[in-house]
Amino acid sequence: MTTDPIAADLAALFPAREAIPAEHRPQAAAYERLYLLDGRVRAWEGPLAEVPAAFSVREGDALVRPVVGRVPAMDEAAVLAALESCRRAWDEGRGDWPTRSVAERIAAVEKFTARMREAREEVVRLLMWEIGKTLEDSRKEFDRTVEYIGRTVEALKAMDRDYSRFAVDGGVVAQVRRAPLGVVLSMGPFNYPLNETYTTLLPALIMGNVVLVKPPRLGSLIHQPLLQAFAESFPPGVVNFIYGSGPEITPPLMQSGAVDVLAFIGSSKAATTLKKQHPRPHRLRGVLGLDAKNPALVMADADLDVAVRECVSGALSYNGQRCTALKILFVHESVAGPFLEKFSAAVAALPLGMPWEPGARITPLPGHGKAEAMAAYVRDAVERGARVVNPGGGQAAASLFRPAVLYPVAPGMKVYDVEQFGPVVPVCPYKDEEEFLAYVTASSSGQQVSLFGRDAEKIAGLIDLLANQVCRINLNAQCQRGPDTLPFAGRKDSAEGTLSISAALRSFSIRSLVAGKDDPEGRGLLQQIVAGRLSRYLRADYLG
Ligand code: G3H
């Protein structure tokens, strides 16, 4: 272990293996070989990949990273077999699932959700171990996801009621409904591996698509306790789960041309690579959540207590590892002193600890080399004239990194432009709001901003300009995705498509309408089909 007394202090926060409470230990060994193919949970006979814990344990004088479990390290042949299974289930749109009635699909999703609830505690344990999310936030992620699925069902019923009507115009009588798109490749991120996978996976399924899920390496075990629920709720091939190294197994999937929708949350660089591999890019729909560098503007008249509270939570919830995190703060030079004083004190008060420890707010960073990457951002900024303003900021031991508040940050420093995705908070003094507008305009991201101030006229002027730069302007509040009824979108390199409970249903479907002549014969034919309940698609009944 380290001889540096400060780092030793941090290192002491890691527990001895036997000190981890039994109720917070996952049973990962029970399902480490499992994958889902063709309606059956199977044991993979090939090589396995280890999933390291986000934290270390103390063994004598050493800090050792435990292995949470293992997942299949699949090869090209295995993932192509899974794709083939999806294609069979889709069957050019003639499969059992894509032609089922909406009511039948809803019943399957509800069956899955009931089974999913039973796995709550194990999924929560895995979230803590794999990605280091606190117990409270892991539970929130699980519950929010279950609630999202329930509200998706309600939104689909409402949509179904709207689509039961017939439109009459220009001599045409038509019913407009939404039909599925085909095979979806779903790739969620490590930071919300459950929520950001299932909030596209379940809407895609309920609309009649078939889905091939490739979880992120960190955040893959959390799906394992749910595989049996998928197997029992959906017909064979409608959902398959594959695991392996993205750069190895995704090119053959995309190059096959059989993926109709790419649902991907990650970097814009990776999304570009994936899209370029598709032989017919115009046939590929993207539902993408990508880079973001959301800035906050703290104006001279801002309520500093509100700004500090929101910026601390906005920049450092889940250690700053949220796409919506505030990743740079612009503070008017006249209030920079008092702001930094309050902000540093609030950051210093955030307790560091293991994810299951009550009150822990800053937890170990998942993956290897993340704390080192954060330290490199701090070094770069300090070499270029910034200083760490909070006591102990930037100290690290293994994967635990004490948040660093950097000031004054300026162009030329990496943290000015790069999305740090971690507990480093760059603070930039400014004189004129034009500097902030210029930053937002030049940025390659366009997700959200936060404005802190009280001058309605000034804020109104900023809103009018920022509305054409980003997709959400938060007033005296941090950036965030929720509530899930609101559209979540981004411009530039930040996103493609819009997500919300109802927008996701539209993102994974296409309008397909039935139109006849508005004359006695045309109406008669439509009436015959509807009254005789001859079609599952063209119908006038609706779901209550
Ligand atoms: O990582 C990006 C998430 O969609 C952020 O969601 O704002 O609810 O944390 P959140």
XYZ file of C-alpha atoms and ligand atoms in Angstrom:
554
model
C 0.000 0.000 0.000
C 1.036 3.614 -0.462
C 3.407 5.423 1.886
C 1.841 8.794 1.015
C -0.176 9.603 4.190
C -3.008 11.326 2.297
C -3.439 8.556 -0.233
C -3.177 6.093 2.673
C -6.160 7.873 4.162
C -8.137 7.216 1.020
C -6.794 3.679 0.678
C -8.110 2.946 4.157
C -11.625 3.485 2.839
C -11.378 0.246 0.874
C -12.642 -2.660 2.978
C -11.127 -6.013 3.739
C -12.969 -8.621 1.659
C -14.651 -10.181 4.685
C -15.825 -6.772 5.898
C -18.226 -6.364 2.958
C -21.680 -7.028 4.413
C -23.145 -10.317 3.183
C -26.360 -8.664 1.994
C -24.340 -6.557 -0.459
C -22.467 -9.438 -2.096
C -23.812 -10.578 -5.470
C -24.058 -14.227 -6.485
C -22.378 -13.612 -9.856
C -20.747 -17.043 -10.066
C -24.220 -18.557 -10.492
C -24.784 -17.035 -13.901
C -21.394 -16.102 -15.283
C -21.527 -18.329 -18.382
C -25.073 -17.487 -19.325
C -26.363 -15.920 -22.502
C -29.757 -15.834 -24.165
C -30.200 -17.324 -27.610
C -33.341 -18.374 -29.407
C -35.551 -18.328 -26.332
C -33.225 -20.364 -24.128
C -30.734 -19.346 -21.477
C -27.591 -21.301 -22.340
C -24.160 -21.846 -20.814
C -21.300 -20.595 -22.986
C -18.585 -23.204 -23.431
C -15.983 -20.844 -24.912
C -13.636 -18.343 -23.277
C -14.872 -15.966 -20.582
C -14.020 -12.326 -19.868
C -13.558 -11.130 -16.307
C -15.595 -8.219 -15.010
C -13.536 -6.324 -12.401
C -15.182 -4.647 -9.424
C -15.163 -0.854 -9.331
C -13.466 -1.002 -5.919
C -10.477 -2.750 -4.407
C -10.211 -4.802 -1.238
C -7.399 -4.700 1.285
C -5.297 -7.819 1.442
C -2.526 -7.293 3.962
C -0.663 -4.251 2.683
C -1.991 -4.499 -0.845
C -5.119 -3.241 -2.588
C -6.544 -5.899 -4.859
C -9.346 -5.470 -7.385
C -11.806 -8.360 -6.939
C -13.441 -9.985 -9.952
C -17.236 -9.616 -9.763
C -17.814 -12.408 -12.229
C -17.283 -13.503 -15.811
C -19.255 -13.155 -19.020
C -18.924 -15.000 -22.326
C -16.228 -13.669 -24.664
C -18.110 -14.501 -27.838
C -16.652 -14.726 -31.297
C -17.949 -13.680 -34.691
C -19.680 -16.991 -35.388
C -21.602 -16.865 -32.104
C -22.843 -13.310 -32.548
C -23.836 -13.964 -36.151
C -25.849 -16.972 -34.933
C -27.651 -14.663 -32.500
C -28.320 -12.196 -35.312
C -29.679 -15.038 -37.428
C -32.016 -15.999 -34.597
C -33.332 -12.393 -34.520
C -33.808 -12.467 -38.293
C -35.828 -15.667 -38.041
C -38.022 -14.115 -35.351
C -38.528 -11.021 -37.526
C -38.979 -13.201 -40.655
C -39.153 -10.220 -42.987
C -41.881 -8.767 -40.790
C -44.016 -11.923 -40.961
C -42.847 -13.427 -37.662
C -45.109 -14.236 -34.750
C -43.940 -11.263 -32.653
C -44.047 -8.457 -35.260
C -47.564 -9.528 -36.282
C -48.977 -9.961 -32.775
C -51.651 -7.589 -31.572
C -50.690 -4.662 -29.370
C -52.614 -6.239 -26.471
C -50.582 -9.441 -26.758
C -47.307 -7.555 -26.803
C -48.346 -5.532 -23.778
C -49.173 -8.764 -21.923
C -45.667 -10.114 -22.645
C -44.005 -6.910 -21.425
C -46.101 -6.928 -18.255
C -45.138 -10.532 -17.582
C -41.480 -9.566 -17.982
C -41.823 -6.579 -15.645
C -43.349 -8.719 -12.893
C -40.406 -11.140 -13.163
C -37.933 -8.267 -13.343
C -39.146 -6.899 -10.002
C -38.150 -10.173 -8.324
C -34.514 -9.622 -9.366
C -34.283 -6.116 -7.889
C -31.911 -6.761 -4.996
C -29.420 -8.806 -7.040
C -29.359 -6.266 -9.882
C -28.777 -3.510 -7.316
C -25.870 -5.459 -5.770
C -24.328 -5.920 -9.212
C -24.696 -2.225 -10.044
C -22.770 -1.379 -6.866
C -20.001 -3.859 -7.609
C -19.630 -3.484 -11.356
C -19.975 0.254 -11.760
C -19.597 1.587 -8.225
C -23.005 3.304 -8.093
C -24.251 4.018 -4.572
C -26.911 1.776 -3.057
C -29.427 4.601 -3.140
C -28.736 5.510 -6.783
C -28.657 1.842 -7.843
C -32.098 1.329 -6.315
C -33.250 4.526 -7.986
C -31.956 3.292 -11.343
C -33.819 0.004 -10.960
C -37.097 1.529 -9.753
C -37.045 4.303 -12.314
C -36.604 1.700 -15.058
C -39.511 -0.432 -13.856
C -41.662 2.669 -13.616
C -40.587 3.702 -17.123
C -41.716 0.363 -18.529
C -45.111 0.672 -16.806
C -45.567 4.155 -18.198
C -44.505 2.936 -21.640
C -47.421 0.494 -21.558
C -49.793 3.324 -20.618
C -48.371 5.551 -23.384
C -48.838 2.795 -25.950
C -52.453 2.315 -24.904
C -53.057 6.055 -25.282
C -51.368 6.012 -28.690
C -53.476 3.036 -29.694
C -56.651 4.915 -28.759
C -55.580 7.908 -30.882
C -54.773 5.664 -33.830
C -58.180 3.973 -33.750
C -59.712 6.959 -35.527
C -60.132 7.282 -39.282
C -59.078 10.441 -41.110
C -61.135 11.639 -44.048
C -59.579 14.118 -46.447
C -59.304 14.736 -50.167
C -61.502 11.800 -51.107
C -59.436 9.407 -48.996
C -60.366 7.633 -45.791
C -57.352 6.395 -43.848
C -56.208 4.932 -40.575
C -52.675 5.784 -39.499
C -50.888 3.382 -37.154
C -47.303 2.611 -36.327
C -45.506 -0.564 -37.399
C -42.156 -2.001 -36.212
C -38.880 -1.439 -38.064
C -37.123 -4.813 -37.798
C -33.903 -5.897 -36.088
C -32.586 -3.543 -33.402
C -29.014 -3.691 -32.109
C -29.129 -2.339 -28.561
C -25.912 -1.171 -26.912
C -26.308 0.645 -23.595
C -23.631 2.524 -21.625
C -21.714 1.565 -18.473
C -23.036 4.460 -16.389
C -26.737 3.564 -16.677
C -26.435 -0.018 -17.908
C -29.954 -0.960 -16.843
C -31.916 2.240 -17.378
C -30.375 3.363 -20.631
C -30.606 -0.126 -22.126
C -34.152 -0.960 -21.054
C -35.602 2.452 -21.903
C -34.857 1.662 -25.546
C -35.079 -2.163 -25.389
C -38.609 -2.381 -23.972
C -40.111 0.335 -26.231
C -38.464 -1.414 -29.211
C -39.957 -4.761 -28.174
C -43.423 -3.488 -27.389
C -43.632 -1.911 -30.849
C -42.962 -5.340 -32.403
C -39.255 -5.180 -33.198
C -36.761 -7.932 -32.358
C -33.657 -6.967 -30.389
C -30.070 -8.106 -30.154
C -28.616 -6.742 -26.914
C -24.884 -6.253 -26.476
C -24.274 -4.921 -22.961
C -21.195 -2.842 -22.116
C -18.350 -4.841 -20.540
C -18.784 -3.017 -17.221
C -22.486 -3.361 -16.651
C -22.929 -6.720 -18.348
C -23.453 -8.914 -15.286
C -26.423 -6.819 -14.183
C -28.451 -8.312 -17.053
C -27.731 -11.928 -16.141
C -30.349 -12.310 -13.376
C -32.944 -11.117 -15.916
C -32.202 -13.499 -18.794
C -34.652 -16.164 -17.644
C -37.402 -13.550 -17.365
C -36.772 -12.536 -20.984
C -36.761 -16.196 -22.060
C -40.101 -16.837 -20.397
C -41.807 -13.652 -21.521
C -40.938 -13.351 -25.224
C -40.993 -15.830 -28.130
C -37.654 -17.385 -29.252
C -35.299 -14.998 -31.019
C -37.238 -11.842 -30.121
C -34.542 -10.920 -27.577
C -31.022 -12.329 -27.688
C -28.102 -11.287 -25.464
C -24.497 -11.386 -26.684
C -21.253 -10.462 -24.908
C -17.745 -9.739 -26.065
C -15.368 -7.044 -27.178
C -17.277 -4.368 -29.107
C -14.563 -3.683 -31.697
C -14.432 -7.431 -32.460
C -18.051 -8.465 -32.519
C -19.947 -5.412 -33.731
C -18.343 -5.006 -37.207
C -19.716 -8.319 -38.562
C -23.170 -7.430 -37.215
C -23.216 -4.030 -38.885
C -21.536 -5.254 -42.082
C -24.264 -7.889 -42.464
C -26.700 -5.111 -43.332
C -29.323 -6.904 -41.226
C -29.462 -4.298 -38.447
C -32.351 -1.908 -39.068
C -31.999 0.238 -35.950
C -28.904 1.051 -33.955
C -29.834 1.984 -30.382
C -26.508 3.095 -28.992
C -25.418 5.193 -26.020
C -21.720 6.018 -26.067
C -19.222 8.197 -27.893
C -19.961 9.882 -31.212
C -16.698 8.410 -32.521
C -17.895 4.850 -31.895
C -21.346 5.648 -33.340
C -19.767 6.997 -36.531
C -17.642 3.862 -36.911
C -20.670 1.605 -36.411
C -22.838 3.507 -38.865
C -20.126 3.514 -41.546
C -19.932 -0.268 -41.381
C -23.528 -0.678 -42.553
C -23.669 -1.377 -46.300
C -26.948 0.545 -46.752
C -26.749 3.464 -44.307
C -30.062 4.907 -45.520
C -31.778 1.780 -44.185
C -30.283 2.216 -40.747
C -32.142 4.287 -38.197
C -30.060 5.658 -35.331
C -31.375 6.181 -31.826
C -28.225 7.593 -30.320
C -27.179 9.239 -27.049
C -23.626 10.522 -27.478
C -21.090 13.102 -26.258
C -22.077 16.029 -24.063
C -20.197 18.865 -22.387
C -23.060 20.649 -20.656
C -21.989 24.047 -19.299
C -23.496 26.107 -16.491
C -23.588 29.893 -16.474
C -23.539 31.479 -13.025
C -24.401 35.143 -13.538
C -23.499 38.060 -11.287
C -26.972 38.222 -9.720
C -27.395 34.473 -9.210
C -28.518 33.099 -5.853
C -25.172 31.505 -5.033
C -26.602 28.992 -2.578
C -28.938 27.652 -5.246
C -26.181 27.687 -7.885
C -23.755 25.855 -5.595
C -26.291 23.227 -4.567
C -27.322 22.513 -8.163
C -23.782 22.642 -9.572
C -22.417 20.240 -6.942
C -25.140 17.733 -7.655
C -25.042 18.446 -11.407
C -21.283 18.022 -11.675
C -20.680 15.256 -9.155
C -23.696 12.948 -8.838
C -22.402 9.472 -9.581
C -18.895 10.965 -9.640
C -19.731 13.109 -12.681
C -20.261 10.030 -14.820
C -23.561 11.101 -16.408
C -23.981 12.282 -19.953
C -26.102 15.103 -18.535
C -23.519 16.110 -15.897
C -22.417 19.726 -15.727
C -18.929 19.424 -17.188
C -17.797 23.057 -17.063
C -18.975 26.037 -14.988
C -18.747 29.622 -16.257
C -18.909 31.998 -13.279
C -19.070 35.782 -13.545
C -15.765 37.212 -12.339
C -17.524 39.469 -9.796
C -18.872 36.445 -7.887
C -16.141 33.910 -8.662
C -14.552 34.338 -5.188
C -17.658 33.699 -3.065
C -18.909 31.029 -5.470
C -15.637 29.087 -5.276
C -15.533 29.348 -1.516
C -19.039 27.890 -1.105
C -18.579 25.392 -3.916
C -15.266 24.053 -2.559
C -16.733 23.698 0.919
C -19.729 21.780 -0.465
C -17.467 19.487 -2.513
C -15.236 18.887 0.506
C -18.313 17.828 2.488
C -19.201 15.022 0.055
C -18.413 11.776 1.876
C -16.194 9.293 0.023
C -16.891 5.630 0.536
C -17.937 2.262 -0.784
C -21.212 2.147 -2.749
C -23.140 0.334 -0.008
C -22.041 2.657 2.786
C -24.841 4.927 3.988
C -24.260 8.516 2.931
C -21.391 7.807 0.484
C -21.560 10.308 -2.375
C -18.187 9.822 -4.076
C -17.420 6.204 -4.869
C -14.692 4.261 -6.705
C -14.514 4.735 -10.477
C -15.182 1.637 -12.576
C -12.730 0.234 -15.102
C -8.979 0.418 -15.083
C -7.106 3.708 -15.413
C -10.022 6.080 -14.784
C -8.487 7.780 -11.715
C -5.227 8.141 -13.643
C -7.108 9.765 -16.542
C -8.679 12.246 -14.091
C -5.264 13.003 -12.598
C -3.929 13.677 -16.105
C -6.687 16.255 -16.720
C -5.792 17.961 -13.455
C -2.052 17.948 -14.282
C -2.665 19.393 -17.731
C -4.824 22.229 -16.347
C -2.366 22.988 -13.537
C 0.557 23.085 -15.971
C -1.396 25.646 -17.975
C -2.177 27.950 -15.077
C -5.164 26.564 -13.172
C -5.063 25.481 -9.537
C -6.982 22.946 -7.514
C -9.096 25.081 -5.193
C -10.720 22.505 -2.921
C -8.723 20.944 -0.086
C -7.319 17.557 -1.089
C -8.874 17.775 -4.571
C -7.317 15.269 -6.973
C -5.929 12.930 -4.310
C -6.336 9.339 -5.311
C -5.863 5.793 -4.134
C -6.533 2.993 -6.594
C -9.938 3.784 -8.166
C -10.998 6.315 -5.541
C -10.483 9.914 -6.647
C -11.273 12.939 -4.527
C -13.089 15.458 -6.779
C -10.891 18.281 -8.064
C -12.264 21.776 -8.633
C -10.048 23.600 -11.124
C -9.836 27.395 -11.403
C -9.253 29.488 -13.494
C -9.847 27.233 -16.468
C -9.175 28.703 -19.907
C -9.033 27.680 -23.571
C -6.065 25.430 -24.318
C -6.608 23.253 -21.246
C -7.984 19.801 -22.014
C -10.853 20.113 -19.530
C -12.069 23.207 -21.371
C -13.254 21.164 -24.369
C -12.944 17.455 -23.597
C -15.783 15.562 -21.906
C -13.998 14.409 -18.757
C -16.821 12.085 -17.594
C -15.576 11.996 -14.034
C -15.029 13.962 -10.804
C -13.083 16.946 -12.178
C -14.936 20.276 -12.210
C -13.497 23.036 -14.408
C -14.541 26.561 -13.412
C -14.050 29.387 -15.894
C -14.316 33.087 -14.959
C -16.077 35.307 -17.509
C -16.823 39.020 -17.973
C -19.541 39.018 -20.585
C -22.251 36.423 -21.345
C -21.125 36.589 -24.988
C -18.113 34.456 -23.925
C -20.490 31.725 -22.756
C -22.566 31.965 -25.936
C -19.408 31.709 -28.036
C -18.378 28.588 -26.080
C -21.734 26.900 -26.564
C -21.814 27.800 -30.260
C -18.302 26.492 -30.925
C -18.840 23.300 -28.918
C -19.273 20.058 -30.830
C -21.894 19.052 -28.232
C -25.413 20.402 -28.066
C -27.294 18.660 -25.285
C -28.232 21.051 -22.431
C -27.156 24.127 -20.469
C -27.950 25.478 -16.999
C -28.472 29.197 -16.385
C -28.263 30.648 -12.882
C -29.518 34.215 -12.434
C -32.556 36.362 -11.638
C -32.709 39.003 -14.381
C -35.710 37.922 -16.450
C -34.816 40.142 -19.401
C -31.254 38.891 -19.598
C -32.324 35.262 -19.203
C -34.977 35.678 -21.900
C -32.331 36.990 -24.308
C -30.083 34.028 -23.564
C -32.964 31.563 -24.014
C -33.719 32.947 -27.469
C -30.153 32.344 -28.606
C -29.522 29.060 -26.776
C -32.685 27.372 -28.049
C -30.941 27.038 -31.414
C -27.816 25.552 -29.832
C -29.024 22.923 -27.343
C -32.135 20.864 -26.598
C -32.855 21.870 -22.996
C -32.202 25.086 -21.103
C -32.405 24.581 -17.340
C -33.193 27.651 -15.262
C -31.596 27.766 -11.813
C -31.369 23.990 -11.950
C -28.833 21.375 -12.960
C -28.994 19.545 -16.297
C -30.820 16.230 -16.254
C -32.741 13.773 -18.353
C -35.871 13.464 -16.254
C -38.747 13.526 -15.820
C -39.081 10.859 -18.492
C -42.224 12.408 -19.953
C -40.075 15.280 -21.278
C -38.144 14.908 -24.546
C -34.478 13.996 -24.118
C -32.536 15.005 -27.216
C -29.341 16.620 -28.402
C -27.933 18.553 -31.348
C -24.562 18.261 -33.129
C -22.536 15.297 -31.798
C -24.793 14.795 -28.761
C -27.625 12.644 -30.049
C -29.731 11.384 -32.870
C -33.453 11.017 -32.281
C -35.473 11.954 -29.228
C -36.266 9.835 -26.203
C -39.059 10.138 -23.685
C -41.716 7.647 -22.707
C -43.827 8.416 -25.774
C -41.021 9.545 -28.134
C -39.251 6.181 -27.717
C -42.342 4.420 -29.035
C -42.174 6.590 -32.129
C -38.397 6.187 -32.495
C -38.782 2.403 -32.799
C -41.665 2.410 -35.272
C -42.794 3.918 -38.528
C -46.181 5.207 -39.637
C -47.841 2.729 -41.924
C -51.333 3.690 -42.971
C -54.237 2.025 -44.665
C -56.007 4.336 -47.120
C -59.131 3.713 -49.203
C -61.396 5.731 -51.421
C -63.922 7.760 -49.514
C -66.837 6.327 -51.470
C -69.477 3.727 -50.563
C -67.371 0.873 -51.866
C -64.176 2.018 -50.149
C -65.921 2.664 -46.846
C -67.770 -0.630 -47.132
C -64.551 -2.591 -47.468
C -62.965 -0.860 -44.497
C -66.106 -1.375 -42.451
C -66.220 -5.053 -43.311
C -62.628 -5.563 -42.128
C -63.117 -3.558 -38.955
C -66.553 -4.860 -37.998
C -65.557 -8.441 -38.711
C -62.292 -7.986 -36.744
C -60.503 -9.484 -39.721
C -57.219 -7.580 -39.200
C -54.990 -7.184 -36.176
C -53.634 -3.931 -37.608
C -56.656 -2.197 -39.128
C -59.205 -2.043 -36.346
C -61.399 0.342 -34.425
C -61.331 -1.220 -30.974
C -58.960 0.262 -28.466
C -57.192 -0.740 -25.315
C -58.566 0.507 -22.019
O -25.930 9.471 -18.759
C -26.931 10.073 -19.194
C -28.254 9.865 -18.542
O -29.309 9.782 -19.467
C -28.517 10.940 -17.582
O -29.701 10.795 -16.957
O -29.857 13.080 -15.997
O -31.292 11.249 -15.171
O -28.850 11.240 -14.679
P -29.923 11.648 -15.610
